[in-house]
């Protein structure tokens, strides 16, 4: 069912594809590194498996391979970036660099982005801050799949939030999570395996909680983190809404149910309220608050204390956000990235289309 | 069981109490307004019911009624404030004003606070931004009551996050929520009524999910938003951790299990890693991103569209964050604030202690 490919092999191939789409060599390389960071970190739904989706959007004229990405508004600590319909994989690192630059002079930098597309995993962009002794934040809105508490309509995307915090001796704290109970990728795995979903992940089109993972394809919806009102789904709804507003209402992108779908076979909403998808990035210099060494040594203490907290039976340790992804990356850089048969088939078809080797 | 008091009556009484504790007239008035904003908004656990708790901390020498609150470090968009062990109810508005002032010149302002105490409801401080056409954010760490995913130890507080976003014709969007499945106040209600808690709110001291609300008093713990791993409790744990780090590791306050308890009968941890409790505040000028009128008219559109989304059977409308609290405040300003008998008794004892009328 699975075939394993060396990272370098997938990188060379994907870079060739983006180049054939018309990206500049630098942007093709960058887009590839961002996309494949998902495969390395074990978030398989967001990696090379999505390459064909990006290509179809490009074929439909919804992705511009040679965008003029630029700052359209700024203050000492903020900016708005227009992505000119480019690949989010390229627009997001541009915007994050603006945030880092603002933070260098103003202490913090905050950048909202319009006219973009899917940007890969939020964690990649947040982690760009770490080598500068800064905290990085990244969030994005996305295709509407999530029903707010009490609603049957899909009004929000899975709207992820990533926060990366540097430490000293310890590896960095890297949180990266969808604001739903479960990410869409996890539901897709259950659909493929024909298994039931836990209650609290989805509802059917009438808004009744369901365990059938296929309800999402029949008008159902993913549920906000919390699952139902009694378990705090209104909090997950708040989080998804905040991500939507910071990403799209700040920047002039499409928000809520107007967010453009990732799949090219769904039409764009006929009455857009902005341009493309929106993202939001933040960078905070650690030494804008206290000396960096002091901060990092307390982060080491924080991480050590939490990792060694007493555990429930059957668990060896308390995880620090980012632990599983870092371990996965180390393993996959060494022994390669496993791809499911349908993904391998997909990549073979892409190779034929662009007349390149796979 | 309940007695209703006019807001003005409770305000005059509470202000007298803070004055007797030694607060300046201005700070006594401010602390009262912040504290009672919880009662007005229906968050009864955080309002005048806590007055005796603040008094006991003051009697134990853990609250300084005449603090020298000051900025100890700053950049164009950031500051760290030392609260000098004062009332969080006074320190928090001071720090939020610093954030607003920074935002005026730098576009955004971010303030981390150390050496503080409980600050009432986070929403009050976040909402201070609204009249300036800014987005306000407030968060705080708190007494450790929450077990991270896979842990049996209480490592985090209920660490709330509030975000207030201005609109035009519509009332503002005001989210204010604990990063646990349920706030501690809701558990206390079940304890009083001798009712069971839903699964997903708490675990016992072995880390086994429980429906007994009294487990929290026997070494059990509140659970992060999500409840268990399968329902995303690691995401709630991430949120609580981020609040803890921004509030306390940035500022030099006590973090994680070192956060000082609110109740005076529990000793302070013997090996503090910082000073007092920590908070974190943010202010973002809306026009640091796009013209304020444009932003607010899109917020009106956002709010209108979400409020009118199709609902599940039995629900009339989708709530916008802040709707229930705003309606409660309008009602209680009109018809008064209902207090439970034990709270009334408590206030009577406070009146006797300070020889003032209740």
PDB file of C-alpha atoms in Angstrom, chain A residues 39-263:
ATOM      1  CA  UNK A  39       5.470  15.311   4.728  1.00  0.00           C
ATOM      2  CA  UNK A  40       8.615  15.503   6.852  1.00  0.00           C
ATOM      3  CA  UNK A  41       6.637  16.425   9.962  1.00  0.00           C
ATOM      4  CA  UNK A  42       4.043  13.687   9.438  1.00  0.00           C
ATOM      5  CA  UNK A  43       1.132  15.919   8.386  1.00  0.00           C
ATOM      6  CA  UNK A  44       0.667  13.867   5.240  1.00  0.00           C
ATOM      7  CA  UNK A  45      -2.629  15.475   4.240  1.00  0.00           C
ATOM      8  CA  UNK A  46      -0.902  18.839   3.674  1.00  0.00           C
ATOM      9  CA  UNK A  47       2.179  17.712   1.760  1.00  0.00           C
ATOM     10  CA  UNK A  48       2.940  16.357  -1.694  1.00  0.00           C
ATOM     11  CA  UNK A  49      -0.466  14.634  -1.655  1.00  0.00           C
ATOM     12  CA  UNK A  50      -1.896  18.088  -2.346  1.00  0.00           C
ATOM     13  CA  UNK A  51       0.378  18.860  -5.297  1.00  0.00           C
ATOM     14  CA  UNK A  52      -2.278  17.834  -7.832  1.00  0.00           C
ATOM     15  CA  UNK A  53      -4.759  20.149  -6.095  1.00  0.00           C
ATOM     16  CA  UNK A  54      -2.426  23.132  -6.536  1.00  0.00           C
ATOM     17  CA  UNK A  55      -1.940  22.188 -10.202  1.00  0.00           C
ATOM     18  CA  UNK A  56      -5.690  22.036 -10.826  1.00  0.00           C
ATOM     19  CA  UNK A  57      -6.145  25.465  -9.245  1.00  0.00           C
ATOM     20  CA  UNK A  58      -3.361  26.781 -11.489  1.00  0.00           C
ATOM     21  CA  UNK A  59      -5.003  25.177 -14.550  1.00  0.00           C
ATOM     22  CA  UNK A  60      -8.311  26.808 -13.556  1.00  0.00           C
ATOM     23  CA  UNK A  61      -6.549  30.177 -13.534  1.00  0.00           C
ATOM     24  CA  UNK A  62      -6.920  30.580  -9.778  1.00  0.00           C
ATOM     25  CA  UNK A  63      -3.189  30.510  -9.027  1.00  0.00           C
ATOM     26  CA  UNK A  64      -0.764  32.989 -10.582  1.00  0.00           C
ATOM     27  CA  UNK A  65       2.713  31.452 -10.947  1.00  0.00           C
ATOM     28  CA  UNK A  66       4.427  34.843 -11.334  1.00  0.00           C
ATOM     29  CA  UNK A  67       2.756  37.002  -8.688  1.00  0.00           C
ATOM     30  CA  UNK A  68       3.754  40.526  -7.794  1.00  0.00           C
ATOM     31  CA  UNK A  69       3.627  40.083  -3.996  1.00  0.00           C
ATOM     32  CA  UNK A  70       3.728  43.449  -2.274  1.00  0.00           C
ATOM     33  CA  UNK A  71       3.066  45.481   0.866  1.00  0.00           C
ATOM     34  CA  UNK A  72      -0.011  47.674   0.353  1.00  0.00           C
ATOM     35  CA  UNK A  73      -0.230  49.311   3.797  1.00  0.00           C
ATOM     36  CA  UNK A  74       2.049  49.560   6.830  1.00  0.00           C
ATOM     37  CA  UNK A  75       2.798  51.106  10.223  1.00  0.00           C
ATOM     38  CA  UNK A  76       5.932  50.563  12.375  1.00  0.00           C
ATOM     39  CA  UNK A  77       4.633  47.192  13.659  1.00  0.00           C
ATOM     40  CA  UNK A  78       2.074  46.121  11.014  1.00  0.00           C
ATOM     41  CA  UNK A  79       1.641  45.519   7.302  1.00  0.00           C
ATOM     42  CA  UNK A  80      -0.918  44.255   4.843  1.00  0.00           C
ATOM     43  CA  UNK A  81       0.407  42.146   1.979  1.00  0.00           C
ATOM     44  CA  UNK A  82      -1.397  41.491  -1.328  1.00  0.00           C
ATOM     45  CA  UNK A  83      -0.387  38.074  -2.689  1.00  0.00           C
ATOM     46  CA  UNK A  84      -1.588  38.721  -6.262  1.00  0.00           C
ATOM     47  CA  UNK A  85      -3.224  35.253  -6.371  1.00  0.00           C
ATOM     48  CA  UNK A  86       0.154  33.529  -6.069  1.00  0.00           C
ATOM     49  CA  UNK A  87       0.929  30.265  -4.304  1.00  0.00           C
ATOM     50  CA  UNK A  88       0.314  30.647  -0.578  1.00  0.00           C
ATOM     51  CA  UNK A  89       3.454  28.526  -0.214  1.00  0.00           C
ATOM     52  CA  UNK A  90       5.457  31.531  -1.471  1.00  0.00           C
ATOM     53  CA  UNK A  91       3.310  34.421  -0.228  1.00  0.00           C
ATOM     54  CA  UNK A  92       3.363  33.217   3.385  1.00  0.00           C
ATOM     55  CA  UNK A  93       7.181  33.184   3.809  1.00  0.00           C
ATOM     56  CA  UNK A  94       7.288  36.653   2.175  1.00  0.00           C
ATOM     57  CA  UNK A  95       4.760  37.969   4.700  1.00  0.00           C
ATOM     58  CA  UNK A  96       6.473  36.255   7.628  1.00  0.00           C
ATOM     59  CA  UNK A  97       9.749  37.915   6.631  1.00  0.00           C
ATOM     60  CA  UNK A  98       7.993  41.288   6.728  1.00  0.00           C
ATOM     61  CA  UNK A  99       6.767  40.451  10.247  1.00  0.00           C
ATOM     62  CA  UNK A 100      10.306  39.511  11.334  1.00  0.00           C
ATOM     63  CA  UNK A 101      11.697  42.735   9.862  1.00  0.00           C
ATOM     64  CA  UNK A 102       9.062  44.836  11.651  1.00  0.00           C
ATOM     65  CA  UNK A 103       9.837  43.042  14.918  1.00  0.00           C
ATOM     66  CA  UNK A 104      13.517  43.822  14.535  1.00  0.00           C
ATOM     67  CA  UNK A 105      12.820  47.564  14.811  1.00  0.00           C
ATOM     68  CA  UNK A 106       9.449  47.805  16.624  1.00  0.00           C
ATOM     69  CA  UNK A 107       9.727  44.812  18.982  1.00  0.00           C
ATOM     70  CA  UNK A 108       6.851  42.964  17.276  1.00  0.00           C
ATOM     71  CA  UNK A 109       5.540  42.631  13.707  1.00  0.00           C
ATOM     72  CA  UNK A 110       2.023  41.680  12.547  1.00  0.00           C
ATOM     73  CA  UNK A 111       1.115  41.046   8.921  1.00  0.00           C
ATOM     74  CA  UNK A 112      -2.286  40.299   7.434  1.00  0.00           C
ATOM     75  CA  UNK A 113      -2.433  38.881   3.892  1.00  0.00           C
ATOM     76  CA  UNK A 114      -5.104  38.958   1.191  1.00  0.00           C
ATOM     77  CA  UNK A 115      -5.341  37.484  -2.288  1.00  0.00           C
ATOM     78  CA  UNK A 116      -3.554  34.278  -1.351  1.00  0.00           C
ATOM     79  CA  UNK A 117      -4.163  30.529  -1.526  1.00  0.00           C
ATOM     80  CA  UNK A 118      -3.415  27.571   0.739  1.00  0.00           C
ATOM     81  CA  UNK A 119      -0.061  28.052   2.445  1.00  0.00           C
ATOM     82  CA  UNK A 120       0.871  24.485   3.504  1.00  0.00           C
ATOM     83  CA  UNK A 121       1.330  23.906   7.233  1.00  0.00           C
ATOM     84  CA  UNK A 122       1.070  26.908   9.527  1.00  0.00           C
ATOM     85  CA  UNK A 123       3.927  25.559  11.648  1.00  0.00           C
ATOM     86  CA  UNK A 124       6.516  26.082   8.906  1.00  0.00           C
ATOM     87  CA  UNK A 125       5.909  29.828   8.852  1.00  0.00           C
ATOM     88  CA  UNK A 126       5.724  30.237  12.633  1.00  0.00           C
ATOM     89  CA  UNK A 127       9.042  28.368  12.978  1.00  0.00           C
ATOM     90  CA  UNK A 128      10.800  30.895  10.718  1.00  0.00           C
ATOM     91  CA  UNK A 129      10.978  33.128  13.807  1.00  0.00           C
ATOM     92  CA  UNK A 130      12.942  30.702  15.955  1.00  0.00           C
ATOM     93  CA  UNK A 131      16.451  31.280  14.587  1.00  0.00           C
ATOM     94  CA  UNK A 132      15.981  35.012  15.244  1.00  0.00           C
ATOM     95  CA  UNK A 133      15.141  34.448  18.937  1.00  0.00           C
ATOM     96  CA  UNK A 134      11.591  35.473  18.185  1.00  0.00           C
ATOM     97  CA  UNK A 135       8.217  33.902  18.832  1.00  0.00           C
ATOM     98  CA  UNK A 136       6.426  33.194  15.540  1.00  0.00           C
ATOM     99  CA  UNK A 137       2.697  32.946  14.915  1.00  0.00           C
ATOM    100  CA  UNK A 138       0.825  31.919  11.770  1.00  0.00           C
ATOM    101  CA  UNK A 139      -2.841  31.371  11.008  1.00  0.00           C
ATOM    102  CA  UNK A 140      -5.047  31.165   7.935  1.00  0.00           C
ATOM    103  CA  UNK A 141      -8.660  30.929   6.972  1.00  0.00           C
ATOM    104  CA  UNK A 142      -9.725  28.136   4.619  1.00  0.00           C
ATOM    105  CA  UNK A 143     -12.570  26.580   2.639  1.00  0.00           C
ATOM    106  CA  UNK A 144     -15.772  26.595   4.729  1.00  0.00           C
ATOM    107  CA  UNK A 145     -16.301  23.117   6.238  1.00  0.00           C
ATOM    108  CA  UNK A 146     -17.116  23.944   9.867  1.00  0.00           C
ATOM    109  CA  UNK A 147     -20.499  24.735  11.444  1.00  0.00           C
ATOM    110  CA  UNK A 148     -20.490  27.203  14.364  1.00  0.00           C
ATOM    111  CA  UNK A 149     -22.248  26.059  17.538  1.00  0.00           C
ATOM    112  CA  UNK A 150     -26.031  25.748  16.848  1.00  0.00           C
ATOM    113  CA  UNK A 151     -25.566  26.124  13.054  1.00  0.00           C
ATOM    114  CA  UNK A 152     -26.118  23.640  10.240  1.00  0.00           C
ATOM    115  CA  UNK A 153     -24.326  25.797   7.659  1.00  0.00           C
ATOM    116  CA  UNK A 154     -20.611  25.533   6.988  1.00  0.00           C
ATOM    117  CA  UNK A 155     -19.340  28.985   7.842  1.00  0.00           C
ATOM    118  CA  UNK A 156     -15.642  28.614   8.728  1.00  0.00           C
ATOM    119  CA  UNK A 157     -12.589  26.667   7.626  1.00  0.00           C
ATOM    120  CA  UNK A 158     -10.568  24.460   9.931  1.00  0.00           C
ATOM    121  CA  UNK A 159      -8.575  27.683  10.493  1.00  0.00           C
ATOM    122  CA  UNK A 160      -5.312  26.512  12.079  1.00  0.00           C
ATOM    123  CA  UNK A 161      -3.138  28.401  14.558  1.00  0.00           C
ATOM    124  CA  UNK A 162       0.602  27.851  14.937  1.00  0.00           C
ATOM    125  CA  UNK A 163       2.808  29.323  17.670  1.00  0.00           C
ATOM    126  CA  UNK A 164       6.567  28.620  17.823  1.00  0.00           C
ATOM    127  CA  UNK A 165       8.512  29.593  20.956  1.00  0.00           C
ATOM    128  CA  UNK A 166      12.306  29.314  21.198  1.00  0.00           C
ATOM    129  CA  UNK A 167      14.032  27.588  24.112  1.00  0.00           C
ATOM    130  CA  UNK A 168      17.705  27.226  25.068  1.00  0.00           C
ATOM    131  CA  UNK A 169      18.942  23.635  25.486  1.00  0.00           C
ATOM    132  CA  UNK A 170      15.502  22.158  24.892  1.00  0.00           C
ATOM    133  CA  UNK A 171      13.993  21.971  21.405  1.00  0.00           C
ATOM    134  CA  UNK A 172      11.472  24.738  20.640  1.00  0.00           C
ATOM    135  CA  UNK A 173       7.803  24.643  21.686  1.00  0.00           C
ATOM    136  CA  UNK A 174       5.825  24.379  18.421  1.00  0.00           C
ATOM    137  CA  UNK A 175       2.026  24.221  18.591  1.00  0.00           C
ATOM    138  CA  UNK A 176       0.209  23.827  15.249  1.00  0.00           C
ATOM    139  CA  UNK A 177      -3.437  22.801  15.304  1.00  0.00           C
ATOM    140  CA  UNK A 178      -6.769  23.153  13.521  1.00  0.00           C
ATOM    141  CA  UNK A 179      -9.439  24.923  15.584  1.00  0.00           C
ATOM    142  CA  UNK A 180     -11.774  21.957  15.017  1.00  0.00           C
ATOM    143  CA  UNK A 181     -11.997  18.792  17.142  1.00  0.00           C
ATOM    144  CA  UNK A 182     -10.179  16.926  14.380  1.00  0.00           C
ATOM    145  CA  UNK A 183      -8.456  18.140  11.231  1.00  0.00           C
ATOM    146  CA  UNK A 184     -10.043  17.249   7.894  1.00  0.00           C
ATOM    147  CA  UNK A 185      -7.043  15.032   7.075  1.00  0.00           C
ATOM    148  CA  UNK A 186      -7.926  12.735   9.991  1.00  0.00           C
ATOM    149  CA  UNK A 187     -11.474  12.381   8.699  1.00  0.00           C
ATOM    150  CA  UNK A 188     -10.160  11.487   5.240  1.00  0.00           C
ATOM    151  CA  UNK A 189      -8.132   8.656   6.777  1.00  0.00           C
ATOM    152  CA  UNK A 190     -11.316   7.245   8.373  1.00  0.00           C
ATOM    153  CA  UNK A 191     -13.181   7.586   5.060  1.00  0.00           C
ATOM    154  CA  UNK A 192     -10.438   5.593   3.306  1.00  0.00           C
ATOM    155  CA  UNK A 193     -10.379   2.924   6.017  1.00  0.00           C
ATOM    156  CA  UNK A 194     -14.213   2.833   6.213  1.00  0.00           C
ATOM    157  CA  UNK A 195     -14.068   3.376   9.968  1.00  0.00           C
ATOM    158  CA  UNK A 196     -16.404   5.367  12.229  1.00  0.00           C
ATOM    159  CA  UNK A 197     -15.466   8.763  13.606  1.00  0.00           C
ATOM    160  CA  UNK A 198     -15.730   9.507  17.340  1.00  0.00           C
ATOM    161  CA  UNK A 199     -18.798  11.547  18.311  1.00  0.00           C
ATOM    162  CA  UNK A 200     -17.856  15.222  18.461  1.00  0.00           C
ATOM    163  CA  UNK A 201     -15.951  15.369  15.176  1.00  0.00           C
ATOM    164  CA  UNK A 202     -18.812  15.880  12.697  1.00  0.00           C
ATOM    165  CA  UNK A 203     -22.527  16.455  12.307  1.00  0.00           C
ATOM    166  CA  UNK A 204     -24.918  15.616   9.455  1.00  0.00           C
ATOM    167  CA  UNK A 205     -26.685  18.213   7.324  1.00  0.00           C
ATOM    168  CA  UNK A 206     -29.465  18.624   9.909  1.00  0.00           C
ATOM    169  CA  UNK A 207     -26.837  19.330  12.556  1.00  0.00           C
ATOM    170  CA  UNK A 208     -27.270  15.977  14.309  1.00  0.00           C
ATOM    171  CA  UNK A 209     -23.994  14.558  15.720  1.00  0.00           C
ATOM    172  CA  UNK A 210     -22.801  11.672  13.564  1.00  0.00           C
ATOM    173  CA  UNK A 211     -20.083   9.015  13.524  1.00  0.00           C
ATOM    174  CA  UNK A 212     -20.227   8.532   9.740  1.00  0.00           C
ATOM    175  CA  UNK A 213     -17.142  10.228   8.270  1.00  0.00           C
ATOM    176  CA  UNK A 214     -18.865  10.469   4.866  1.00  0.00           C
ATOM    177  CA  UNK A 215     -21.477  12.925   6.197  1.00  0.00           C
ATOM    178  CA  UNK A 216     -19.063  15.726   5.296  1.00  0.00           C
ATOM    179  CA  UNK A 217     -19.624  14.850   1.616  1.00  0.00           C
ATOM    180  CA  UNK A 218     -23.425  14.970   2.027  1.00  0.00           C
ATOM    181  CA  UNK A 219     -23.870  18.449   3.452  1.00  0.00           C
ATOM    182  CA  UNK A 220     -22.624  17.728   6.965  1.00  0.00           C
ATOM    183  CA  UNK A 221     -19.956  19.742   8.733  1.00  0.00           C
ATOM    184  CA  UNK A 222     -16.839  19.457  10.872  1.00  0.00           C
ATOM    185  CA  UNK A 223     -17.332  20.631  14.457  1.00  0.00           C
ATOM    186  CA  UNK A 224     -15.382  23.336  16.295  1.00  0.00           C
ATOM    187  CA  UNK A 225     -12.913  22.200  18.988  1.00  0.00           C
ATOM    188  CA  UNK A 226     -15.094  21.101  21.921  1.00  0.00           C
ATOM    189  CA  UNK A 227     -17.585  19.227  19.721  1.00  0.00           C
ATOM    190  CA  UNK A 228     -20.824  20.412  21.340  1.00  0.00           C
ATOM    191  CA  UNK A 229     -22.012  23.257  23.567  1.00  0.00           C
ATOM    192  CA  UNK A 230     -21.684  21.208  26.755  1.00  0.00           C
ATOM    193  CA  UNK A 231     -18.036  20.485  25.942  1.00  0.00           C
ATOM    194  CA  UNK A 232     -17.141  24.026  24.917  1.00  0.00           C
ATOM    195  CA  UNK A 233     -17.656  24.021  21.120  1.00  0.00           C
ATOM    196  CA  UNK A 234     -18.474  27.743  21.405  1.00  0.00           C
ATOM    197  CA  UNK A 235     -14.805  28.218  22.376  1.00  0.00           C
ATOM    198  CA  UNK A 236     -13.582  26.398  19.277  1.00  0.00           C
ATOM    199  CA  UNK A 237     -16.023  28.524  17.258  1.00  0.00           C
ATOM    200  CA  UNK A 238     -14.553  31.693  18.847  1.00  0.00           C
ATOM    201  CA  UNK A 239     -11.028  30.579  17.909  1.00  0.00           C
ATOM    202  CA  UNK A 240     -11.973  29.797  14.313  1.00  0.00           C
ATOM    203  CA  UNK A 241     -13.777  33.138  14.058  1.00  0.00           C
ATOM    204  CA  UNK A 242     -10.793  35.088  15.424  1.00  0.00           C
ATOM    205  CA  UNK A 243      -8.485  33.413  12.888  1.00  0.00           C
ATOM    206  CA  UNK A 244     -10.971  34.285  10.121  1.00  0.00           C
ATOM    207  CA  UNK A 245     -11.219  37.938  11.157  1.00  0.00           C
ATOM    208  CA  UNK A 246      -7.462  38.518  11.682  1.00  0.00           C
ATOM    209  CA  UNK A 247      -6.672  36.743   8.382  1.00  0.00           C
ATOM    210  CA  UNK A 248      -9.372  38.146   6.152  1.00  0.00           C
ATOM    211  CA  UNK A 249     -11.253  41.132   7.619  1.00  0.00           C
ATOM    212  CA  UNK A 250      -7.962  42.871   8.526  1.00  0.00           C
ATOM    213  CA  UNK A 251      -6.513  42.287   5.057  1.00  0.00           C
ATOM    214  CA  UNK A 252      -9.466  42.502   2.672  1.00  0.00           C
ATOM    215  CA  UNK A 253      -9.626  38.787   1.800  1.00  0.00           C
ATOM    216  CA  UNK A 254     -12.780  36.653   1.653  1.00  0.00           C
ATOM    217  CA  UNK A 255     -14.024  35.628   5.073  1.00  0.00           C
ATOM    218  CA  UNK A 256     -16.422  33.046   6.525  1.00  0.00           C
ATOM    219  CA  UNK A 257     -18.542  31.243   3.940  1.00  0.00           C
ATOM    220  CA  UNK A 258     -17.049  33.404   1.171  1.00  0.00           C
ATOM    221  CA  UNK A 259     -13.572  31.836   1.545  1.00  0.00           C
ATOM    222  CA  UNK A 260     -12.658  30.270  -1.817  1.00  0.00           C
ATOM    223  CA  UNK A 261     -12.603  26.449  -1.931  1.00  0.00           C
ATOM    224  CA  UNK A 262      -9.291  24.589  -2.368  1.00  0.00           C
ATOM    225  CA  UNK A 263     -10.796  22.143  -4.845  1.00  0.00           C
TER     226      UNK A 263
END
